[in-house]
Steps between C-alpha positions, in 0.01 A plus 500: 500500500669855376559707840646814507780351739541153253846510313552519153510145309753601206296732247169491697414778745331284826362797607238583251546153268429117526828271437452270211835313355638478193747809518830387606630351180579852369708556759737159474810498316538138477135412417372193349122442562217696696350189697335812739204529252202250352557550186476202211828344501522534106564881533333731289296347133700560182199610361388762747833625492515535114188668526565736773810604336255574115297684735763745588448658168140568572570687802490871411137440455259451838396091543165456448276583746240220517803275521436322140608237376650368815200499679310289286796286463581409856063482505574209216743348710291464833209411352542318135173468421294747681729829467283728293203472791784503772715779414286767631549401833948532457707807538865534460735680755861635563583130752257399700585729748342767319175290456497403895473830576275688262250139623562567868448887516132410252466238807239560743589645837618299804684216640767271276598169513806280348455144398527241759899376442768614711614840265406590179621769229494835715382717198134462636569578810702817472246652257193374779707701725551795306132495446420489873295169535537311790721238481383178635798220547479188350389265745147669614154346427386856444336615108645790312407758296809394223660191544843440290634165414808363292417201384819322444602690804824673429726402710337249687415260231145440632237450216130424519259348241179657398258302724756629769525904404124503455466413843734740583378808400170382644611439849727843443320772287172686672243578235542842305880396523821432234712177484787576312700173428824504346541252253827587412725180511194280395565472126811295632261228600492290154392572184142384622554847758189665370241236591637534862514928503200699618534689157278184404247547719275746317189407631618432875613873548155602322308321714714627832475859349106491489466316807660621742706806266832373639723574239773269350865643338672247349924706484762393320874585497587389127875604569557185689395253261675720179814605692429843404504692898665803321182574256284512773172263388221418676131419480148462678229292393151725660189370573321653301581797212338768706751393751774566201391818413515607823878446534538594160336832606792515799780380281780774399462460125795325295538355809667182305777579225563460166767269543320266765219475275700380215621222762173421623357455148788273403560249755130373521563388178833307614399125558802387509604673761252413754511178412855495579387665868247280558748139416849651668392682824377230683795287427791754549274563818512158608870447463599841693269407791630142530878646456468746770303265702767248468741770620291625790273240615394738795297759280184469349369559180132648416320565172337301244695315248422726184589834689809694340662527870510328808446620846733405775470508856908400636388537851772753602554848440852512545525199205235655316703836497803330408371341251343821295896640546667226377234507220554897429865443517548204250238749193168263586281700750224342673193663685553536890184444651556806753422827299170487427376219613671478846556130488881528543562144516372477193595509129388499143699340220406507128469256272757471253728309264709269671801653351420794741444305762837380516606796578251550772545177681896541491505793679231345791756228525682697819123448624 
């Protein structure tokens, strides 16, 4: 939580900003591979990139405003067959962090909630505080007026299944209230991800809206899953397109860029590369976890199998500490669980090619 006594955390001022990762690489000399961040282990597409870069010579004019052809794109690549009828209801924005705030400040007045795991992605939080609801903690029984949940969790690795997240924002979310569920890390899940996301559930969230007008946000981070944090890319799926023309209303205009629209609009179209995602992760997963578990048979290891990092818990702070400076020193970072999250005994690793985890496992060896 930013305080105005909290140190700084490298380029992030504590005092007035929430600590997310990913920034240290810059400053290494000796770097190799940025295991501090979820991003797809196959780096950024080929064809985004080549895109992005064409794009560049489009960009003394102003991107178009109603976010086209991107948007209908990524509206073709949630939803195949339906997008034309579905489309209405998806807006575009500079991250998601952009897009969690604009939904949270349209949010009705009152208490907030988290999901029910141990920590999630702060972003919801800090812009619930900044917005001055009343923040509930994760644990109580108690309903709120928006309830946020990341579903993977980031970091924790927890995931629940439809019949499992409907419950949730039924036990969580009073009437006349948002659930905003991030959505994020879910394409991972297999190619089959879509039959599984709560983008699919049209007439669920219709039904919820009329009933009992709790409304449903359906966020996603597309950086993640593209390897494109730099563009800034992000997404949210509304209930219903009254509810997108509301934040649309809100939005800063050209609020997404010429060059990240070019991206966007390419890499739906990039088979291929998912497919790759969806085959390789799991497995490069499963041989890092049973290689570090093999060297330290003491820690733990959380998060399903297709997730693009694992979640470790090493039981010790002082280890845990030592191991995120031994990682910084040998050019592989890894997330501390302390800023941010304040789980210092814990820490996040990345999922990448085993080539890079070499690296990272020789320089735990003094472990």
């Amino acid at each position: 939580m930013p305080s105005d006594t909290a140190p700084n955390n490298g380029p992030w001022d504590a005092k007035l900003q929430q600590f997310h990762g990913g920034q240290e690489w810059a400053q290494l000399d000796n770097f190799v591979e940025d295991f501090s961040v979820t991003t797809n282990a196959f780096g950024m597409p080929s064809s985004g990139k080549l895109a992005a870069v064409h794009s560049i010579e489009h960009s003394h004019h102003y991107p178009p405003a109603d976010q086209e052809p991107a948007k209908s794109s990524l509206a073709r690549f949630l939803w195949p067959g339906e997008f034309a009828a579905e489309r209405e209801r998806l807006i575009l924005g500079n991250g998601a962090s952009e897009l969690i705030d604009l939904v949270i400040r349209m949010a009705p007045a009152g208490t907030w909630r988290p999901g029910p795991f141990h920590t999630q992605y702060k972003e919801y939080e800090r812009s619930a505080r900044n917005n001055n609801f009343a923040l509930l903690p994760p644990g109580t029984a108690e309903k709120a007026n928006v309830a946020c949940l990341v579903n993977p969790c980031n970091p924790t690795g927890d995931y629940l299944e439809l019949p499992e997240l409907k419950t949730w924002i039924s036990d969580n979310v009073l009437p006349g209230g948002y659930a905003i569920i991030d959505e994020s890390m879910q394409p991972w899940q297999s190619e089959k991800f879509r039959e599984h996301s709560l983008t699919s559930q049209r007439e669920y969230v219709e039904t919820l809206y009329r009933a009992q007008g709790i409304s449903v946000f359906v966020m996603h981070s597309w950086t993640k899953l593209w390897c494109c944090t730099g563009l800034r890319l992000g997404s949210v799926v509304c209930p219903t397109a009254e509810h997108m023309r509301a934040i649309k209303k809100i939005q800063v205009p050209w609020s997404v860029n010429t060059v990240a629209l070019a991206f966007l609009n390419a890499v739906v179209e990039d088979a291929k590369y998912l497919q790759d995602t969806w085959e390789m992760t799991p497995i490069w997963r499963k041989d890092t976890v049973d290689r570090l578990q093999t060297m330290f048979p003491a820690w733990e290891f959380h998060g399903r199998d297709f997730l693009s990092w694992i979640w470790i818990n090493t039981k010790d702070t002082v280890v845990a500490e030592r191991a995120v400076a031994l990682a910084r020193a040998a050019g592989v970072p890894v997330r501390s669980g302390g800023p941010g999250y304040n789980l210092p005994a814990f820490i996040r690793v990345a999922v990448r090619h085993p080539d890079k985890v070499n690296v990272l496992a020789e320089a735990w060896k003094s472990l």
